[in-house]
Amino acid sequence: MLLRVTDRGLYCEAGDFYIDPWQPVDRAVITHAHGDHARWGSRHYLASDEGLRVLRTRLGADASIQAATYGEPVHLNGVRVSLHPAGHILGSAQIRVEHAGEVWVASGDYKVDPDPTCSPFELVRCHTFITESTFGLPIYRWRPQGEVFAEVRDWWSANARAGRASIVYAYALGKAQRVLAGVADADIGPIFTHGAVERLTRDYRDSRIALPATRHASEMPRGHDFGGSLIIAPPSTAGSTWLRRFGAASPAFASGWMQIRGARRRRGVDRGFVLSDHVDWPALLSTIEATGAEHVQVTHGFREPVVRWLLERGIDATSIASHWEGEEEVESPAAGEEIVA
Ligand SMILES: [Zn+2]
């Protein structure tokens, strides 16, 4: 077992390091900067060069972070470690670990759809693949993102004509910037952000990701008319007094969970845009197969359906428990719930 789950996290004994540990450790290799994967308190971090700015924002100025470019080999106690693009958010990486002729890859979170805000997913062949399965159910199938962004623009446009603001709830790291990139050519109205989104958006621009101009909403004078504008805010602001300043506004939520109609109702939003930074069911299975892995370990999300599917195809698969709950909390569809087409 080159990598195994311990009470502190996914551990490589031969190299004496952890991948995305959930307890502080001496040496942590980080797949990406989302809070459930990059936690405070470890002595040394190794992460991708591409995501260094956002990771620094998340871990603080004092964190000891070694940055590696994608594909660059780093030797930890004689174990060869390299980071490869995961296509999930800026800087996200799959961790390839090679020792004594054996190759393991820990995926972290990943998607294979193109995304202008990060490097594209790279397929890495391996003997053992540790994969996420956030959306590991056959009901999760993403529509082409071009269609989703066209919907966002039409909705924003209709709101602007009615003098309303359009509020999109999106996770501050990754999803918010992907939404911004997706509406870059819309030219419907000004774009405002919540402070948490603005801070990370600045990190993205500093990392040479082109995004449309935004303004921090809180900097606007009292009584400013936000009619026709687009506001990108973290989901935590829903129902808060921070929203009052926008006056008449239509709320929407951008997430893979919006594929389930009930999830939209529970969020109390007018619109749900099905936009995920994780692989859907078909892409999850085809990616696992393409790695050529003989052994697959399935972590966080809907693990059992994925394990079953792999076992039926003669691929050795097990489910492993982790503390990576995903930046998008799991919302299981209730019995009989309708799937949005
Ligand atoms: Zn993530």
Short mmCIF file of C-alpha atoms and ligand atoms in Angstrom, two decimals:
data_model
loop_
_atom_site.label_atom_id
_atom_site.label_comp_id
_atom_site.label_asym_id
_atom_site.label_seq_id
_atom_site.Cartn_x
_atom_site.Cartn_y
_atom_site.Cartn_z
CA MET A 1 0.00 0.00 0.00
CA LEU A 2 1.82 3.05 -1.25
CA LEU A 3 -0.96 5.30 0.09
CA ARG A 4 -3.38 4.48 2.89
CA VAL A 5 -5.93 6.37 4.95
CA THR A 6 -4.91 7.06 8.55
CA ASP A 7 -6.60 9.16 11.22
CA ARG A 8 -4.72 12.20 9.92
CA GLY A 9 -5.31 11.69 6.24
CA LEU A 10 -4.08 9.86 3.15
CA TYR A 11 -0.54 8.81 4.07
CA CYS A 12 2.50 7.68 2.09
CA GLU A 13 4.68 5.82 4.55
CA ALA A 14 7.60 5.34 2.16
CA GLY A 15 7.80 9.10 1.52
CA ASP A 16 6.52 10.16 4.95
CA PHE A 17 3.98 12.69 3.63
CA TYR A 18 0.22 13.14 3.54
CA ILE A 19 -2.08 14.16 0.69
CA ASP A 20 -4.73 16.76 1.74
CA PRO A 21 -4.50 15.77 5.44
CA TRP A 22 -7.40 16.69 7.72
CA GLN A 23 -5.10 16.96 10.75
CA PRO A 24 -1.90 19.04 10.94
CA VAL A 25 1.14 17.03 9.77
CA ASP A 26 4.81 17.65 9.06
CA ARG A 27 4.56 17.45 5.27
CA ALA A 28 1.34 17.90 3.29
CA VAL A 29 0.94 17.58 -0.47
CA ILE A 30 -2.12 19.61 -1.49
CA THR A 31 -4.40 18.89 -4.46
CA HIS A 32 -6.20 22.26 -4.38
CA ALA A 33 -7.13 25.23 -2.20
CA HIS A 34 -10.75 24.34 -1.29
CA GLY A 35 -11.13 24.29 2.49
CA ASP A 36 -11.75 20.56 2.85
CA HIS A 37 -8.49 19.75 1.02
CA ALA A 38 -6.14 22.56 2.12
CA ARG A 39 -6.28 22.88 5.89
CA TRP A 40 -4.26 25.07 8.19
CA GLY A 41 -1.59 23.95 10.61
CA SER A 42 0.81 21.69 8.71
CA ARG A 43 4.52 22.53 8.82
CA HIS A 44 5.31 22.23 5.12
CA TYR A 45 3.08 22.22 2.07
CA LEU A 46 3.80 21.14 -1.48
CA ALA A 47 1.33 22.44 -4.07
CA SER A 48 1.11 23.52 -7.70
CA ASP A 49 2.72 26.70 -8.85
CA GLU A 50 -0.47 27.63 -10.77
CA GLY A 51 -2.55 27.77 -7.59
CA LEU A 52 0.06 29.34 -5.32
CA ARG A 53 -1.70 32.71 -4.96
CA VAL A 54 -5.09 31.32 -4.01
CA LEU A 55 -3.51 28.78 -1.65
CA ARG A 56 -1.55 31.59 0.00
CA THR A 57 -4.79 33.54 0.48
CA ARG A 58 -6.35 30.49 2.08
CA LEU A 59 -3.42 29.39 4.29
CA GLY A 60 -1.99 32.79 5.20
CA ALA A 61 1.31 34.60 4.62
CA ASP A 62 3.25 32.51 7.15
CA ALA A 63 2.52 29.08 5.67
CA SER A 64 5.60 27.26 4.32
CA ILE A 65 4.60 26.36 0.76
CA GLN A 66 6.84 24.74 -1.83
CA ALA A 67 5.45 25.25 -5.32
CA ALA A 68 6.04 22.77 -8.15
CA THR A 69 5.12 23.24 -11.79
CA TYR A 70 2.86 20.61 -13.33
CA GLY A 71 4.82 17.48 -14.14
CA GLU A 72 7.95 18.54 -12.24
CA PRO A 73 9.28 15.62 -10.17
CA VAL A 74 9.84 16.25 -6.47
CA HIS A 75 11.58 13.57 -4.43
CA LEU A 76 10.34 13.06 -0.88
CA ASN A 77 12.43 10.46 0.98
CA GLY A 78 13.19 8.74 -2.33
CA VAL A 79 9.55 8.68 -3.47
CA ARG A 80 8.90 10.46 -6.76
CA VAL A 81 5.96 12.86 -6.49
CA SER A 82 4.55 15.00 -9.31
CA LEU A 83 1.47 17.17 -9.73
CA HIS A 84 -0.74 17.04 -12.83
CA PRO A 85 -3.66 19.30 -13.79
CA ALA A 86 -7.04 18.17 -12.44
CA GLY A 87 -9.13 20.80 -14.28
CA HIS A 88 -11.21 21.46 -11.14
CA ILE A 89 -10.17 25.04 -10.18
CA LEU A 90 -7.06 27.18 -10.65
CA GLY A 91 -4.02 25.19 -9.51
CA SER A 92 -5.89 21.95 -8.87
CA ALA A 93 -3.69 18.88 -9.18
CA GLN A 94 -3.80 15.12 -9.23
CA ILE A 95 -0.93 13.75 -7.17
CA ARG A 96 1.15 11.06 -8.90
CA VAL A 97 3.26 8.99 -6.51
CA GLU A 98 5.85 6.54 -7.85
CA HIS A 99 7.94 4.16 -5.76
CA ALA A 100 9.62 0.82 -6.48
CA GLY A 101 7.94 0.50 -9.88
CA GLU A 102 4.46 1.19 -8.58
CA VAL A 103 2.41 4.25 -9.61
CA TRP A 104 -0.52 5.62 -7.64
CA VAL A 105 -2.56 8.69 -8.50
CA ALA A 106 -4.78 10.56 -6.03
CA SER A 107 -7.21 12.61 -8.09
CA GLY A 108 -8.39 15.23 -5.62
CA ASP A 109 -11.46 16.89 -7.17
CA TYR A 110 -11.49 16.93 -10.97
CA LYS A 111 -13.42 17.61 -14.13
CA VAL A 112 -12.61 16.98 -17.76
CA ASP A 113 -14.74 19.76 -19.32
CA PRO A 114 -12.68 22.68 -20.58
CA ASP A 115 -12.50 25.66 -18.23
CA PRO A 116 -10.76 28.92 -19.18
CA THR A 117 -9.87 29.57 -15.51
CA CYS A 118 -7.50 26.63 -15.05
CA SER A 119 -5.23 24.18 -16.90
CA PRO A 120 -7.09 21.30 -18.57
CA PHE A 121 -7.31 17.88 -16.91
CA GLU A 122 -4.41 15.60 -17.81
CA LEU A 123 -4.96 11.87 -17.97
CA VAL A 124 -2.28 10.05 -15.95
CA ARG A 125 -1.84 6.29 -16.33
CA CYS A 126 -1.38 4.43 -13.06
CA HIS A 127 -1.69 1.09 -11.27
CA THR A 128 -3.94 2.42 -8.51
CA PHE A 129 -6.29 5.38 -8.93
CA ILE A 130 -7.84 7.08 -5.90
CA THR A 131 -10.82 8.93 -7.30
CA GLU A 132 -13.40 11.32 -5.97
CA SER A 133 -17.07 10.46 -6.68
CA THR A 134 -18.94 13.62 -5.66
CA PHE A 135 -21.50 13.08 -8.44
CA GLY A 136 -21.19 9.29 -8.64
CA LEU A 137 -24.80 8.58 -9.58
CA PRO A 138 -26.14 7.93 -13.11
CA ILE A 139 -28.58 10.88 -12.81
CA TYR A 140 -25.70 13.35 -12.95
CA ARG A 141 -25.00 14.22 -16.58
CA TRP A 142 -23.94 17.74 -17.43
CA ARG A 143 -25.30 19.59 -20.44
CA PRO A 144 -22.76 21.40 -22.61
CA GLN A 145 -21.61 24.41 -20.60
CA GLY A 146 -22.11 26.73 -23.60
CA GLU A 147 -25.86 26.11 -23.29
CA VAL A 148 -25.78 26.80 -19.55
CA PHE A 149 -23.91 30.08 -19.99
CA ALA A 150 -26.36 31.11 -22.76
CA GLU A 151 -29.15 30.55 -20.21
CA VAL A 152 -27.32 32.69 -17.66
CA ARG A 153 -26.97 35.51 -20.18
CA ASP A 154 -30.66 35.31 -21.24
CA TRP A 155 -31.80 35.37 -17.62
CA TRP A 156 -29.54 38.32 -16.79
CA SER A 157 -30.71 40.13 -19.90
CA ALA A 158 -34.42 39.66 -19.02
CA ASN A 159 -33.78 40.88 -15.47
CA ALA A 160 -31.92 43.92 -16.78
CA ARG A 161 -34.84 44.82 -19.06
CA ALA A 162 -37.14 44.60 -16.02
CA GLY A 163 -34.78 46.83 -14.01
CA ARG A 164 -33.84 44.01 -11.63
CA ALA A 165 -30.42 42.93 -10.42
CA SER A 166 -29.34 39.32 -11.06
CA ILE A 167 -27.67 37.53 -8.14
CA VAL A 168 -25.72 34.33 -8.79
CA TYR A 169 -24.72 32.33 -5.73
CA ALA A 170 -21.48 30.57 -6.52
CA TYR A 171 -18.64 29.20 -4.37
CA ALA A 172 -16.14 32.02 -3.87
CA LEU A 173 -13.18 29.95 -5.05
CA GLY A 174 -13.43 28.47 -8.52
CA LYS A 175 -17.12 28.55 -9.40
CA ALA A 176 -17.40 32.33 -9.06
CA GLN A 177 -14.50 32.88 -11.45
CA ARG A 178 -15.81 30.27 -13.89
CA VAL A 179 -19.16 32.08 -14.00
CA LEU A 180 -17.33 35.37 -14.60
CA ALA A 181 -15.35 33.86 -17.48
CA GLY A 182 -18.58 32.41 -18.90
CA VAL A 183 -20.29 35.82 -19.13
CA ALA A 184 -17.18 37.76 -20.20
CA ASP A 185 -18.66 38.75 -23.59
CA ALA A 186 -22.21 39.42 -22.40
CA ASP A 187 -22.03 43.23 -22.15
CA ILE A 188 -25.42 43.47 -20.42
CA GLY A 189 -24.50 45.52 -17.36
CA PRO A 190 -21.84 46.03 -14.69
CA ILE A 191 -20.68 43.09 -12.54
CA PHE A 192 -20.39 43.37 -8.76
CA THR A 193 -18.98 40.91 -6.26
CA HIS A 194 -19.06 40.05 -2.59
CA GLY A 195 -15.73 40.71 -0.80
CA ALA A 196 -14.84 37.01 -0.55
CA VAL A 197 -15.33 36.63 -4.31
CA GLU A 198 -13.49 39.87 -5.12
CA ARG A 199 -10.42 38.83 -3.13
CA LEU A 200 -10.06 35.49 -4.90
CA THR A 201 -10.91 37.00 -8.27
CA ARG A 202 -7.96 39.34 -7.77
CA ASP A 203 -5.77 36.29 -7.09
CA TYR A 204 -6.98 34.77 -10.35
CA ARG A 205 -6.12 37.92 -12.30
CA ASP A 206 -2.70 38.01 -10.59
CA SER A 207 -2.30 34.41 -11.80
CA ARG A 208 -2.85 35.64 -15.39
CA ILE A 209 -6.44 34.42 -15.77
CA ALA A 210 -8.46 36.86 -17.91
CA LEU A 211 -11.76 37.80 -16.28
CA PRO A 212 -14.24 40.63 -16.96
CA ALA A 213 -14.07 43.78 -14.83
CA THR A 214 -15.77 43.53 -11.43
CA ARG A 215 -16.36 45.89 -8.53
CA HIS A 216 -16.71 45.09 -4.87
CA ALA A 217 -20.41 45.81 -4.16
CA SER A 218 -19.72 47.13 -0.67
CA GLU A 219 -17.65 49.99 -2.11
CA MET A 220 -20.68 51.50 -3.81
CA PRO A 221 -22.37 54.48 -2.15
CA ARG A 222 -25.57 53.98 -0.20
CA GLY A 223 -28.61 54.14 -2.47
CA HIS A 224 -26.72 53.03 -5.59
CA ASP A 225 -29.06 51.56 -8.23
CA PHE A 226 -28.01 47.99 -8.96
CA GLY A 227 -30.78 47.42 -11.54
CA GLY A 228 -29.41 45.54 -14.56
CA SER A 229 -26.22 44.48 -12.83
CA LEU A 230 -24.93 40.98 -12.15
CA ILE A 231 -23.86 40.17 -8.61
CA ILE A 232 -21.67 37.17 -7.76
CA ALA A 233 -21.92 36.20 -4.11
CA PRO A 234 -21.09 33.14 -2.00
CA PRO A 235 -24.08 30.92 -1.06
CA SER A 236 -23.60 31.91 2.60
CA THR A 237 -24.97 35.39 1.83
CA ALA A 238 -28.40 34.01 0.83
CA GLY A 239 -31.04 35.44 3.13
CA SER A 240 -28.58 37.86 4.76
CA THR A 241 -28.96 41.62 5.25
CA TRP A 242 -26.00 42.11 2.85
CA LEU A 243 -28.46 41.54 -0.02
CA ARG A 244 -30.77 44.42 0.89
CA ARG A 245 -28.69 46.99 -0.95
CA PHE A 246 -29.52 45.37 -4.30
CA GLY A 247 -33.24 46.19 -4.15
CA ALA A 248 -35.36 44.19 -6.61
CA ALA A 249 -33.24 41.17 -7.54
CA SER A 250 -33.62 37.70 -8.97
CA PRO A 251 -31.49 35.04 -7.19
CA ALA A 252 -29.96 32.01 -8.93
CA PHE A 253 -27.60 29.27 -7.85
CA ALA A 254 -24.78 27.80 -9.97
CA SER A 255 -23.95 24.24 -8.91
CA GLY A 256 -24.05 20.64 -10.07
CA TRP A 257 -26.65 20.02 -7.38
CA MET A 258 -29.07 22.19 -9.33
CA GLN A 259 -29.68 19.13 -11.49
CA ILE A 260 -32.12 18.13 -8.75
CA ARG A 261 -35.22 20.31 -8.76
CA GLY A 262 -35.70 19.94 -5.00
CA ALA A 263 -32.23 21.39 -4.37
CA ARG A 264 -33.29 24.58 -6.10
CA ARG A 265 -36.47 24.76 -4.05
CA ARG A 266 -34.54 24.21 -0.82
CA ARG A 267 -32.20 27.03 -1.75
CA GLY A 268 -35.14 29.34 -2.39
CA VAL A 269 -33.79 30.63 -5.72
CA ASP A 270 -35.60 31.54 -8.95
CA ARG A 271 -33.14 29.72 -11.17
CA GLY A 272 -30.66 26.89 -10.87
CA PHE A 273 -27.80 26.74 -13.34
CA VAL A 274 -26.33 23.26 -13.54
CA LEU A 275 -22.66 24.05 -13.55
CA SER A 276 -20.21 21.76 -11.81
CA ASP A 277 -16.45 21.65 -11.33
CA HIS A 278 -16.61 17.87 -10.89
CA VAL A 279 -16.94 15.08 -13.44
CA ASP A 280 -20.46 13.82 -14.11
CA TRP A 281 -21.29 10.10 -14.06
CA PRO A 282 -20.20 9.25 -17.65
CA ALA A 283 -16.97 11.28 -17.41
CA LEU A 284 -16.16 9.79 -14.02
CA LEU A 285 -16.38 6.22 -15.33
CA SER A 286 -14.62 6.88 -18.63
CA THR A 287 -11.79 8.69 -16.86
CA ILE A 288 -11.31 5.88 -14.35
CA GLU A 289 -11.15 3.34 -17.19
CA ALA A 290 -8.74 5.49 -19.20
CA THR A 291 -6.20 5.61 -16.37
CA GLY A 292 -5.72 1.87 -16.95
CA ALA A 293 -5.71 1.37 -13.18
CA GLU A 294 -6.08 -2.23 -11.97
CA HIS A 295 -7.12 -1.02 -8.53
CA VAL A 296 -9.47 1.85 -7.85
CA GLN A 297 -10.24 3.41 -4.49
CA VAL A 298 -13.32 5.59 -4.37
CA THR A 299 -13.53 8.47 -1.87
CA HIS A 300 -16.08 11.14 -0.97
CA GLY A 301 -19.49 11.46 -2.58
CA PHE A 302 -21.65 8.63 -3.89
CA ARG A 303 -19.05 5.87 -3.56
CA GLU A 304 -21.03 2.65 -3.63
CA PRO A 305 -22.63 2.99 -7.11
CA VAL A 306 -19.18 3.66 -8.57
CA VAL A 307 -17.58 0.71 -6.77
CA ARG A 308 -20.40 -1.57 -7.94
CA TRP A 309 -20.10 -0.41 -11.55
CA LEU A 310 -16.33 -1.03 -11.54
CA LEU A 311 -16.59 -4.47 -9.89
CA GLU A 312 -19.13 -5.53 -12.55
CA ARG A 313 -16.51 -4.71 -15.17
CA GLY A 314 -13.83 -6.72 -13.44
CA ILE A 315 -11.92 -3.74 -12.04
CA ASP A 316 -10.82 -4.18 -8.44
CA ALA A 317 -12.54 -1.36 -6.54
CA THR A 318 -13.01 -0.41 -2.92
CA SER A 319 -14.64 2.46 -1.12
CA ILE A 320 -12.46 4.40 1.32
CA ALA A 321 -13.63 6.83 3.98
CA SER A 322 -12.16 10.32 3.99
CA HIS A 323 -12.91 13.71 5.50
CA TRP A 324 -13.16 15.42 2.11
CA GLU A 325 -16.78 16.38 2.06
CA GLY A 326 -16.48 18.63 -0.98
CA GLU A 327 -16.88 22.38 -1.20
CA GLU A 328 -20.39 21.69 -2.36
CA GLU A 329 -22.09 19.83 0.43
CA VAL A 330 -23.77 16.63 -0.68
CA GLU A 331 -27.45 17.05 -1.38
CA SER A 332 -28.89 13.64 -2.11
CA PRO A 333 -31.97 13.58 -4.28
CA ALA A 334 -35.04 12.62 -2.26
CA ALA A 335 -37.16 9.68 -3.42
CA GLY A 336 -39.16 10.55 -6.51
CA GLU A 337 -37.51 13.89 -7.01
CA GLU A 338 -37.53 15.28 -10.46
CA ILE A 339 -34.32 15.65 -12.44
CA VAL A 340 -34.00 18.85 -14.40
CA ALA A 341 -33.51 17.99 -18.05
ZN ZN B 1 -12.77 21.12 -4.58
#
